Amino acid sequence: MKKLHIKTYGCQMNVFDSNRMEDLMVAIGYETTPTAEDADMVIINTCHIREKASEKLFSDLGRLRPFKDKKKEQGSEMIVAVAGCVAQAEGEEIFRRSQVVDIIVGPESYQTLPDLVGKVIRDKKRQINLEFTPNDKFDLLPQSKAGTGASAFVTVQEGCDKFCTFCVVPYTRGTEYSREVSKIYDDALKLAQKGVKEIYLLGQNVNAYHGLNDKKEASSLAKLIEKIAEIPQIERIRYTTSHPRDMADDLIAAHRDIPKLMPFLHLPIQSGANNVLKGMNRKHTRQDYFKIIERIREARPDIGLSSDFIVGFPGETDQDFEDTMDLVRQIGFTQCYSFKYSPRPGTPAAEAKIQVEEDVKTDRLARLQKLLGEQQTEFNKKFKNEIMPVLFEKEAPKKSARQHDSGKMQLWGKSPWLQSVIVDVDSEKDLAKYLGQIAQVKILQARPSSLVGEMIVN
Ligand code: 5AD
Ligand code: SF4
């Protein structure tokens, strides 16, 4: 068997795409290997959304050079493919800058990967495919392999038409495209039959979902969730990432009416200042956001809230940043992502004359992250001594075992609010019994970014 190594950067969409590329390659006789050194094929699935994406790529490629040379000396070959959003954004330029690369393939055309690999081997020629063919893409992808685990991603929507002025997504992933309800339902059903208990619906702008149903009418995300909730084995449904503009009434109501929809919402706001939001072309105000949060809390009072923030967007003043801090204090988030603004070539904001100084960005980010960290810890603490259902996805990594210091085998799972929960198990038998299952857990200890609990045995 030939060996395949995949390195993935970026979001859950990229993780999903990497898994599909693995499925494609496994179907033509490859198996995965954790290291690039001895691989016959290396795929670097890139992310272009923030900071130094192409530098990272070229340093990765530089590191592959000696391995590729060694393979050649041994009379075999290492095929190197660059996939993902940097591939889409930089295209042929990657061939010019690196001799190591054999294939450049975009996020909407990687279903052709086996074909491209065949051509590289046969014709000894570099291959590039950056077409936008989402329809073909999903039809041509093989079913995910067995042993998918307890939680699985299903892409329901790709691309984005919002054109926030800082963001590359509309350029790298193209305009919005929603898959048909029946195809998503079939994917979810097949996953359920393989033991998956949680479906994670993915899209760059997932709540703008408008895929066709059996009557050829556009379905909302809420309707799609309702449909997937009909699958008995699926016990949990989540979705990400949403835009405030698309937080439709029926989606808010779904959080009240569909028990399988987990009490968690990732709703990026980016900034708490209206003039910054305007400059970002976010198409919503601070007040709109407060209103949505009020309504979602009415529908589902225990909802955990998460967001994305950018500090140091061009023109952001001290007062603007204080507005963001104030919004965070008023809302209270349970976990968030926050970044320094990084100019992305080709996006409007990158052209702005008034860029914020690096040390100001660093300072603002540190202050924001401190506050967000405190809120997360506060939220986690509320669960001490509480009992909650946890979906156990895997054995806990060794690091957390040492942190917890019990020396025992441990399972890692997720709470309904997306917290990591770590629980001791006494034997291999128990490990196997709980893995992939939802079990009741009593929380003993709350850490800043995880909970430690014990199994409730009836
Ligand atoms: N600079 C910093 N952060 C960015 N994001 C997207 N583009 C940029 C950029 N140019 C962040 C946004 C988005 C998240 C996925 O990445 O917060 O919601
Ligand atoms: Fe990028 Fe804005 Fe679209 Fe999100 S909504 S993917 S930030 S353009």
Short mmCIF file of C-alpha atoms and ligand atoms in Angstrom, two decimals:
data_model
loop_
_atom_site.label_atom_id
_atom_site.label_comp_id
_atom_site.label_asym_id
_atom_site.label_seq_id
_atom_site.Cartn_x
_atom_site.Cartn_y
_atom_site.Cartn_z
CA MET A 1 0.00 0.00 0.00
CA LYS A 2 1.16 3.50 -0.75
CA LYS A 3 1.43 5.94 2.09
CA LEU A 4 -0.48 9.21 2.33
CA HIS A 5 0.23 12.07 4.71
CA ILE A 6 -2.19 14.99 5.06
CA LYS A 7 -1.46 18.21 6.91
CA THR A 8 -4.53 20.35 7.57
CA TYR A 9 -4.72 24.01 8.45
CA GLY A 10 -7.77 26.09 9.25
CA CYS A 11 -11.45 25.57 9.83
CA GLN A 12 -13.76 22.59 10.19
CA MET A 13 -14.56 22.82 6.48
CA ASN A 14 -10.92 22.07 5.81
CA VAL A 15 -10.99 19.16 8.24
CA PHE A 16 -14.02 17.84 6.37
CA ASP A 17 -12.28 18.33 3.00
CA SER A 18 -9.12 16.59 4.25
CA ASN A 19 -11.19 13.61 5.36
CA ARG A 20 -12.82 13.44 1.93
CA MET A 21 -9.43 13.66 0.20
CA GLU A 22 -8.31 10.80 2.41
CA ASP A 23 -11.39 8.78 1.36
CA LEU A 24 -10.60 9.47 -2.30
CA MET A 25 -7.00 8.35 -1.95
CA VAL A 26 -7.85 5.30 0.19
CA ALA A 27 -10.17 4.22 -2.62
CA ILE A 28 -7.20 4.09 -4.98
CA GLY A 29 -4.92 2.14 -2.67
CA TYR A 30 -3.35 4.59 -0.24
CA GLU A 31 -3.24 4.37 3.55
CA THR A 32 -2.52 7.25 5.90
CA THR A 33 0.74 7.77 7.76
CA PRO A 34 1.35 10.26 10.57
CA THR A 35 4.65 11.52 9.17
CA ALA A 36 5.56 13.11 5.86
CA GLU A 37 9.04 11.57 5.75
CA ASP A 38 8.25 8.23 4.18
CA ALA A 39 5.03 9.21 2.42
CA ASP A 40 4.36 8.50 -1.26
CA MET A 41 1.93 11.36 -1.32
CA VAL A 42 1.70 14.49 0.83
CA ILE A 43 -1.30 16.81 0.78
CA ILE A 44 -1.09 20.20 2.45
CA ASN A 45 -4.61 21.51 2.91
CA THR A 46 -4.13 25.22 3.39
CA CYS A 47 -6.07 28.05 5.00
CA HIS A 48 -5.86 31.59 3.74
CA ILE A 49 -8.03 33.32 6.27
CA ARG A 50 -5.44 34.82 8.59
CA GLU A 51 -1.76 35.60 8.94
CA LYS A 52 1.18 34.35 7.02
CA ALA A 53 -0.70 31.54 5.28
CA SER A 54 1.59 31.37 2.28
CA GLU A 55 4.79 31.68 4.36
CA LYS A 56 3.66 28.68 6.39
CA LEU A 57 2.99 26.78 3.19
CA PHE A 58 6.39 27.53 1.67
CA SER A 59 8.24 26.59 4.83
CA ASP A 60 6.31 23.30 4.92
CA LEU A 61 7.24 22.74 1.29
CA GLY A 62 10.88 23.51 2.05
CA ARG A 63 10.87 20.84 4.75
CA LEU A 64 9.51 18.28 2.27
CA ARG A 65 12.36 18.87 -0.19
CA PRO A 66 14.94 16.47 1.40
CA PHE A 67 12.27 13.76 1.84
CA LYS A 68 11.24 14.06 -1.77
CA ASP A 69 14.89 13.93 -2.92
CA LYS A 70 15.52 10.86 -0.79
CA LYS A 71 12.53 9.07 -2.27
CA LYS A 72 13.85 9.82 -5.73
CA GLU A 73 17.29 8.42 -4.84
CA GLN A 74 15.52 5.26 -3.69
CA GLY A 75 13.89 4.99 -7.10
CA SER A 76 10.37 5.89 -6.00
CA GLU A 77 8.57 9.19 -5.77
CA MET A 78 6.75 11.52 -3.42
CA ILE A 79 3.82 13.40 -4.95
CA VAL A 80 3.11 16.71 -3.27
CA ALA A 81 -0.29 18.36 -3.56
CA VAL A 82 -1.26 21.79 -2.29
CA ALA A 83 -5.01 22.01 -1.64
CA GLY A 84 -7.34 24.46 0.07
CA CYS A 85 -7.75 28.21 0.00
CA VAL A 86 -4.11 29.24 -0.50
CA ALA A 87 -4.05 26.96 -3.56
CA GLN A 88 -7.18 28.67 -4.84
CA ALA A 89 -5.87 32.17 -4.12
CA GLU A 90 -2.30 31.80 -5.38
CA GLY A 91 -2.67 29.18 -8.11
CA GLU A 92 0.25 28.83 -10.56
CA GLU A 93 2.36 31.15 -8.40
CA ILE A 94 2.89 28.15 -6.08
CA PHE A 95 4.49 26.16 -8.93
CA ARG A 96 6.78 29.11 -9.64
CA ARG A 97 7.87 29.45 -6.03
CA SER A 98 8.32 25.77 -5.23
CA GLN A 99 9.76 23.00 -7.34
CA VAL A 100 8.48 20.43 -4.83
CA VAL A 101 4.81 20.81 -5.78
CA ASP A 102 3.21 18.42 -8.30
CA ILE A 103 -0.48 19.25 -7.87
CA ILE A 104 -2.44 22.39 -7.08
CA VAL A 105 -6.11 21.76 -6.37
CA GLY A 106 -8.81 24.08 -5.04
CA PRO A 107 -11.44 23.46 -2.36
CA GLU A 108 -14.18 23.12 -4.99
CA SER A 109 -12.35 20.74 -7.30
CA TYR A 110 -10.48 18.24 -5.13
CA GLN A 111 -12.81 15.41 -6.18
CA THR A 112 -10.52 15.19 -9.22
CA LEU A 113 -7.48 14.42 -7.06
CA PRO A 114 -7.13 10.72 -8.01
CA ASP A 115 -7.29 11.74 -11.64
CA LEU A 116 -4.62 14.40 -11.14
CA VAL A 117 -2.38 11.93 -9.30
CA GLY A 118 -2.76 9.47 -12.20
CA LYS A 119 -1.73 12.16 -14.66
CA VAL A 120 1.32 13.16 -12.60
CA ILE A 121 2.49 9.54 -12.47
CA ARG A 122 1.74 8.80 -16.15
CA ASP A 123 2.63 12.01 -17.89
CA LYS A 124 5.32 13.25 -15.47
CA LYS A 125 3.65 16.65 -15.64
CA ARG A 126 2.46 19.04 -12.94
CA GLN A 127 -1.33 19.35 -12.63
CA ILE A 128 -3.59 22.19 -11.58
CA ASN A 129 -7.37 22.30 -11.11
CA LEU A 130 -9.01 25.34 -9.55
CA GLU A 131 -12.48 25.05 -11.05
CA PHE A 132 -15.63 25.79 -9.07
CA THR A 133 -17.79 22.71 -9.44
CA PRO A 134 -19.56 22.18 -6.10
CA ASN A 135 -22.33 20.15 -7.74
CA ASP A 136 -19.96 17.61 -9.21
CA LYS A 137 -17.85 17.71 -6.16
CA PHE A 138 -20.41 16.26 -3.77
CA ASP A 139 -21.73 13.79 -6.34
CA LEU A 140 -18.28 12.42 -7.02
CA LEU A 141 -17.04 12.12 -3.46
CA PRO A 142 -17.05 8.60 -2.05
CA GLN A 143 -18.95 7.77 1.13
CA SER A 144 -16.92 8.37 4.25
CA LYS A 145 -15.04 5.39 5.53
CA ALA A 146 -16.23 3.12 8.32
CA GLY A 147 -15.37 3.96 11.90
CA THR A 148 -16.20 7.61 11.49
CA GLY A 149 -16.56 8.05 15.25
CA ALA A 150 -19.38 9.41 17.36
CA SER A 151 -19.53 12.85 15.78
CA ALA A 152 -19.29 13.64 12.08
CA PHE A 153 -19.26 16.70 9.88
CA VAL A 154 -21.65 17.05 6.95
CA THR A 155 -21.13 19.98 4.60
CA VAL A 156 -24.49 21.51 3.74
CA GLN A 157 -23.47 24.82 2.22
CA GLU A 158 -20.30 26.31 0.82
CA GLY A 159 -19.10 29.74 -0.18
CA CYS A 160 -20.32 33.14 0.86
CA ASP A 161 -21.94 36.16 -0.76
CA LYS A 162 -21.47 38.55 2.14
CA PHE A 163 -18.12 40.07 1.15
CA CYS A 164 -16.98 41.29 4.55
CA THR A 165 -14.14 43.61 3.64
CA PHE A 166 -11.49 41.66 5.61
CA CYS A 167 -12.36 38.19 4.37
CA VAL A 168 -11.00 36.01 1.57
CA VAL A 169 -13.74 33.39 1.71
CA PRO A 170 -15.97 34.78 -1.06
CA TYR A 171 -12.90 34.75 -3.33
CA THR A 172 -11.48 31.35 -2.38
CA ARG A 173 -14.67 29.39 -1.79
CA GLY A 174 -16.83 31.20 -4.29
CA THR A 175 -20.44 32.27 -4.11
CA GLU A 176 -22.98 30.57 -1.98
CA TYR A 177 -24.08 27.08 -2.85
CA SER A 178 -26.46 24.88 -0.85
CA ARG A 179 -26.73 21.11 -1.23
CA GLU A 180 -30.11 19.45 -1.63
CA VAL A 181 -31.93 18.32 1.50
CA SER A 182 -32.24 14.71 0.31
CA LYS A 183 -28.49 14.38 -0.28
CA ILE A 184 -27.65 15.76 3.14
CA TYR A 185 -30.28 13.52 4.72
CA ASP A 186 -28.79 10.47 2.96
CA ASP A 187 -25.30 11.35 4.19
CA ALA A 188 -26.58 11.77 7.74
CA LEU A 189 -28.52 8.50 7.54
CA LYS A 190 -25.48 6.56 6.34
CA LEU A 191 -23.36 8.09 9.09
CA ALA A 192 -26.04 7.19 11.65
CA GLN A 193 -25.94 3.60 10.41
CA LYS A 194 -22.20 3.59 11.06
CA GLY A 195 -22.74 4.59 14.69
CA VAL A 196 -22.54 8.38 14.45
CA LYS A 197 -24.62 10.05 17.17
CA GLU A 198 -23.90 13.70 16.45
CA ILE A 199 -24.15 15.52 13.15
CA TYR A 200 -22.32 18.76 12.73
CA LEU A 201 -23.79 20.72 9.80
CA LEU A 202 -21.08 22.78 8.17
CA GLY A 203 -21.09 25.83 5.97
CA GLN A 204 -19.13 29.05 5.68
CA ASN A 205 -22.45 30.79 6.04
CA VAL A 206 -24.51 27.85 7.21
CA ASN A 207 -27.64 29.70 8.29
CA ALA A 208 -27.97 31.17 4.78
CA TYR A 209 -28.70 27.55 3.76
CA HIS A 210 -31.43 27.36 1.11
CA GLY A 211 -31.04 23.91 -0.46
CA LEU A 212 -33.93 22.35 -2.39
CA ASN A 213 -36.30 19.89 -0.73
CA ASP A 214 -38.19 17.03 -2.44
CA LYS A 215 -40.80 19.48 -3.69
CA LYS A 216 -38.00 21.53 -5.25
CA GLU A 217 -38.65 24.39 -2.86
CA ALA A 218 -35.89 26.14 -0.94
CA SER A 219 -35.57 24.74 2.56
CA SER A 220 -34.30 26.78 5.50
CA LEU A 221 -31.60 25.52 7.84
CA ALA A 222 -34.26 25.08 10.53
CA LYS A 223 -36.26 22.79 8.22
CA LEU A 224 -33.12 20.83 7.39
CA ILE A 225 -32.37 20.38 11.10
CA GLU A 226 -35.95 19.22 11.66
CA LYS A 227 -35.53 16.61 8.93
CA ILE A 228 -32.24 15.29 10.28
CA ALA A 229 -33.71 15.16 13.76
CA GLU A 230 -36.09 12.48 12.38
CA ILE A 231 -33.20 10.00 12.21
CA PRO A 232 -33.57 8.05 15.46
CA GLN A 233 -29.86 7.26 15.96
CA ILE A 234 -28.88 10.91 15.64
CA GLU A 235 -29.11 12.32 19.13
CA ARG A 236 -27.30 15.61 18.70
CA ILE A 237 -27.28 18.24 15.96
CA ARG A 238 -25.02 21.29 15.71
CA TYR A 239 -24.30 23.83 13.00
CA THR A 240 -21.58 26.34 12.24
CA THR A 241 -20.73 29.08 11.15
CA SER A 242 -23.61 31.53 11.18
CA HIS A 243 -24.05 35.15 10.19
CA PRO A 244 -26.25 37.46 12.31
CA ARG A 245 -28.11 38.63 9.19
CA ASP A 246 -29.32 35.09 8.52
CA MET A 247 -30.53 34.27 12.03
CA ALA A 248 -34.07 33.58 10.80
CA ASP A 249 -37.11 33.32 13.08
CA ASP A 250 -37.56 29.61 12.38
CA LEU A 251 -33.93 28.91 13.30
CA ILE A 252 -34.34 30.71 16.61
CA ALA A 253 -37.57 28.75 17.18
CA ALA A 254 -35.75 25.50 16.33
CA HIS A 255 -33.56 26.07 19.40
CA ARG A 256 -36.76 26.00 21.46
CA ASP A 257 -38.57 23.21 19.62
CA ILE A 258 -35.99 20.63 18.58
CA PRO A 259 -34.46 18.95 21.63
CA LYS A 260 -31.72 17.33 19.53
CA LEU A 261 -30.43 20.74 18.51
CA MET A 262 -27.71 21.42 21.07
CA PRO A 263 -27.90 24.54 23.25
CA PHE A 264 -24.99 26.26 21.61
CA LEU A 265 -24.63 28.99 19.03
CA HIS A 266 -21.49 30.25 17.34
CA LEU A 267 -22.46 33.64 16.00
CA PRO A 268 -19.52 35.82 14.94
CA ILE A 269 -19.95 39.55 15.52
CA GLN A 270 -16.33 40.63 14.80
CA SER A 271 -16.64 44.00 16.57
CA GLY A 272 -18.90 45.76 19.04
CA ALA A 273 -18.60 49.18 17.35
CA ASN A 274 -21.06 50.20 14.66
CA ASN A 275 -18.60 52.21 12.56
CA VAL A 276 -16.17 49.26 12.52
CA LEU A 277 -19.00 46.90 11.57
CA LYS A 278 -19.84 49.31 8.77
CA GLY A 279 -16.25 49.38 7.55
CA MET A 280 -16.29 45.59 7.66
CA ASN A 281 -19.46 45.52 5.52
CA ARG A 282 -21.05 43.24 8.09
CA LYS A 283 -24.61 44.32 7.26
CA HIS A 284 -25.65 44.28 10.92
CA THR A 285 -25.28 46.62 13.88
CA ARG A 286 -24.37 46.15 17.51
CA GLN A 287 -28.07 46.66 18.35
CA ASP A 288 -29.12 43.95 15.86
CA TYR A 289 -26.78 41.55 17.61
CA PHE A 290 -28.15 42.34 21.07
CA LYS A 291 -31.66 41.81 19.76
CA ILE A 292 -30.82 38.39 18.28
CA ILE A 293 -29.17 37.30 21.50
CA GLU A 294 -32.17 38.41 23.50
CA ARG A 295 -34.48 36.39 21.27
CA ILE A 296 -32.31 33.29 21.23
CA ARG A 297 -32.07 33.40 25.02
CA GLU A 298 -35.84 33.66 25.20
CA ALA A 299 -36.12 30.57 23.00
CA ARG A 300 -33.42 28.61 24.81
CA PRO A 301 -32.44 30.18 28.13
CA ASP A 302 -29.48 27.85 28.75
CA ILE A 303 -27.85 28.50 25.36
CA GLY A 304 -24.04 28.75 25.32
CA LEU A 305 -22.84 31.62 23.13
CA SER A 306 -19.69 31.85 21.11
CA SER A 307 -18.36 34.43 18.69
CA ASP A 308 -15.43 35.59 16.56
CA PHE A 309 -13.74 38.94 17.12
CA ILE A 310 -11.22 40.88 15.11
CA VAL A 311 -9.23 43.58 16.91
CA GLY A 312 -7.30 46.32 15.14
CA PHE A 313 -9.44 46.47 12.02
CA PRO A 314 -8.33 49.52 9.98
CA GLY A 315 -9.54 52.68 11.69
CA GLU A 316 -10.57 50.97 14.96
CA THR A 317 -10.17 53.59 17.72
CA ASP A 318 -9.66 53.04 21.46
CA GLN A 319 -13.34 53.86 21.94
CA ASP A 320 -14.38 51.35 19.27
CA PHE A 321 -12.39 48.69 21.05
CA GLU A 322 -13.98 49.66 24.39
CA ASP A 323 -17.37 49.18 22.68
CA THR A 324 -16.33 45.61 21.87
CA MET A 325 -15.24 45.00 25.48
CA ASP A 326 -18.55 46.44 26.68
CA LEU A 327 -20.54 44.19 24.37
CA VAL A 328 -18.64 41.15 25.60
CA ARG A 329 -19.32 42.13 29.23
CA GLN A 330 -23.02 42.62 28.54
CA ILE A 331 -23.54 39.39 26.64
CA GLY A 332 -21.31 36.89 28.42
CA PHE A 333 -19.81 34.30 26.08
CA THR A 334 -18.92 30.71 26.89
CA GLN A 335 -16.01 30.35 24.46
CA CYS A 336 -14.77 32.54 21.64
CA TYR A 337 -12.18 33.03 18.95
CA SER A 338 -10.38 36.34 18.66
CA PHE A 339 -7.77 37.54 16.23
CA LYS A 340 -5.66 40.51 15.29
CA TYR A 341 -6.74 41.94 11.97
CA SER A 342 -4.42 40.71 9.24
CA PRO A 343 -4.61 42.33 5.80
CA ARG A 344 -5.48 39.68 3.21
CA PRO A 345 -4.28 40.52 -0.29
CA GLY A 346 -7.13 41.29 -2.66
CA THR A 347 -9.66 42.23 0.04
CA PRO A 348 -10.87 45.86 0.32
CA ALA A 349 -9.75 46.40 3.94
CA ALA A 350 -6.17 45.51 3.05
CA GLU A 351 -6.05 48.68 0.92
CA ALA A 352 -7.10 50.98 3.80
CA LYS A 353 -4.63 53.72 4.58
CA ILE A 354 -5.16 53.82 8.34
CA GLN A 355 -3.92 50.44 9.55
CA VAL A 356 -3.72 49.96 13.33
CA GLU A 357 -0.21 49.65 14.84
CA GLU A 358 0.92 46.13 15.67
CA ASP A 359 1.55 46.84 19.38
CA VAL A 360 -1.92 48.36 19.72
CA LYS A 361 -3.41 45.20 18.20
CA THR A 362 -1.35 43.03 20.55
CA ASP A 363 -2.50 45.00 23.56
CA ARG A 364 -6.18 44.94 22.56
CA LEU A 365 -6.10 41.24 21.79
CA ALA A 366 -4.53 40.45 25.17
CA ARG A 367 -7.20 42.48 27.00
CA LEU A 368 -10.05 40.90 25.03
CA GLN A 369 -8.72 37.38 25.44
CA LYS A 370 -8.31 37.89 29.18
CA LEU A 371 -11.95 38.92 29.49
CA LEU A 372 -13.16 36.07 27.25
CA GLY A 373 -11.05 33.60 29.24
CA GLU A 374 -12.59 34.81 32.50
CA GLN A 375 -16.08 34.41 31.06
CA GLN A 376 -15.32 30.88 29.89
CA THR A 377 -13.96 29.92 33.32
CA GLU A 378 -16.99 31.47 34.98
CA PHE A 379 -19.33 29.52 32.70
CA ASN A 380 -17.50 26.25 33.33
CA LYS A 381 -17.60 26.75 37.10
CA LYS A 382 -21.41 26.80 37.03
CA PHE A 383 -21.39 23.11 36.20
CA LYS A 384 -19.49 21.93 39.27
CA ASN A 385 -21.49 19.16 40.99
CA GLU A 386 -24.01 19.17 38.14
CA ILE A 387 -24.95 16.09 36.13
CA MET A 388 -24.91 16.31 32.35
CA PRO A 389 -25.03 14.00 29.31
CA VAL A 390 -21.64 13.64 27.62
CA LEU A 391 -20.96 12.18 24.19
CA PHE A 392 -17.68 10.27 24.43
CA GLU A 393 -15.70 10.58 21.22
CA LYS A 394 -12.24 9.25 21.99
CA GLU A 395 -9.69 8.24 24.58
CA ALA A 396 -8.32 11.40 26.21
CA PRO A 397 -4.91 12.49 24.94
CA LYS A 398 -2.07 11.64 27.32
CA LYS A 399 -1.45 15.29 28.16
CA SER A 400 -4.77 15.67 29.89
CA ALA A 401 -4.18 12.41 31.75
CA ARG A 402 -1.02 13.92 33.24
CA GLN A 403 -2.80 17.16 34.03
CA HIS A 404 -5.51 15.29 35.81
CA ASP A 405 -2.82 13.20 37.43
CA SER A 406 -4.89 10.11 38.02
CA GLY A 407 -2.76 7.85 35.87
CA LYS A 408 -5.97 6.11 34.82
CA MET A 409 -7.42 5.56 31.39
CA GLN A 410 -9.59 8.48 30.42
CA LEU A 411 -12.27 9.29 27.93
CA TRP A 412 -12.75 12.62 26.20
CA GLY A 413 -16.22 13.80 25.37
CA LYS A 414 -18.38 16.83 24.70
CA SER A 415 -21.05 18.42 26.83
CA PRO A 416 -24.22 19.81 25.21
CA TRP A 417 -22.53 23.24 25.48
CA LEU A 418 -19.47 22.03 23.58
CA GLN A 419 -17.21 21.88 26.62
CA SER A 420 -14.54 19.20 26.69
CA VAL A 421 -15.26 16.70 29.45
CA ILE A 422 -12.67 14.23 30.73
CA VAL A 423 -13.69 11.18 32.72
CA ASP A 424 -11.68 8.31 34.27
CA VAL A 425 -12.52 4.77 33.31
CA ASP A 426 -11.41 1.72 35.27
CA SER A 427 -10.86 -0.82 32.55
CA GLU A 428 -10.50 -1.44 28.82
CA LYS A 429 -13.96 -2.94 29.05
CA ASP A 430 -15.45 0.31 30.35
CA LEU A 431 -13.52 2.27 27.77
CA ALA A 432 -15.12 0.22 25.01
CA LYS A 433 -18.51 0.39 26.72
CA TYR A 434 -18.67 4.19 26.82
CA LEU A 435 -16.75 5.09 23.66
CA GLY A 436 -19.15 6.50 21.06
CA GLN A 437 -21.99 6.67 23.60
CA ILE A 438 -23.79 9.35 25.53
CA ALA A 439 -23.57 8.83 29.29
CA GLN A 440 -24.51 10.83 32.38
CA VAL A 441 -21.53 12.44 34.07
CA LYS A 442 -21.17 14.28 37.36
CA ILE A 443 -18.80 17.24 37.07
CA LEU A 444 -16.17 17.27 39.81
CA GLN A 445 -13.83 19.97 38.62
CA ALA A 446 -14.10 22.96 36.29
CA ARG A 447 -10.97 24.11 34.48
CA PRO A 448 -10.66 27.17 32.24
CA SER A 449 -11.15 25.16 29.07
CA SER A 450 -12.46 21.78 30.17
CA LEU A 451 -14.41 19.88 32.80
CA VAL A 452 -13.42 16.77 34.75
CA GLY A 453 -16.17 14.41 35.79
CA GLU A 454 -17.11 10.91 36.87
CA MET A 455 -19.46 8.44 35.29
CA ILE A 456 -22.85 8.09 37.00
CA VAL A 457 -23.40 4.37 37.22
CA ASN A 458 -27.01 3.33 37.62
N1 5AD B 1 -7.88 39.05 9.81
C1 5AD B 1 -8.19 38.55 11.03
N2 5AD B 1 -9.17 37.68 11.25
C2 5AD B 1 -9.91 37.29 10.20
N3 5AD B 1 -10.95 36.46 10.09
C3 5AD B 1 -11.30 36.38 8.80
N4 5AD B 1 -10.53 37.18 8.05
C4 5AD B 1 -9.65 37.77 8.89
C5 5AD B 1 -8.60 38.68 8.72
N5 5AD B 1 -8.30 39.20 7.54
C6 5AD B 1 -11.56 35.80 11.23
C7 5AD B 1 -13.01 36.27 11.43
C8 5AD B 1 -13.80 35.08 10.99
C9 5AD B 1 -12.88 33.95 11.40
C10 5AD B 1 -13.17 32.63 10.76
O1 5AD B 1 -11.61 34.40 11.04
O2 5AD B 1 -13.21 36.52 12.80
O3 5AD B 1 -15.07 35.00 11.59
FE1 SF4 B 2 -16.04 35.89 5.38
FE2 SF4 B 2 -17.97 37.59 6.11
FE3 SF4 B 2 -18.55 35.52 4.51
FE4 SF4 B 2 -17.94 35.07 7.09
S1 SF4 B 2 -19.72 36.22 6.33
S2 SF4 B 2 -17.15 33.94 5.30
S3 SF4 B 2 -16.41 36.65 7.48
S4 SF4 B 2 -17.22 37.24 4.02
#
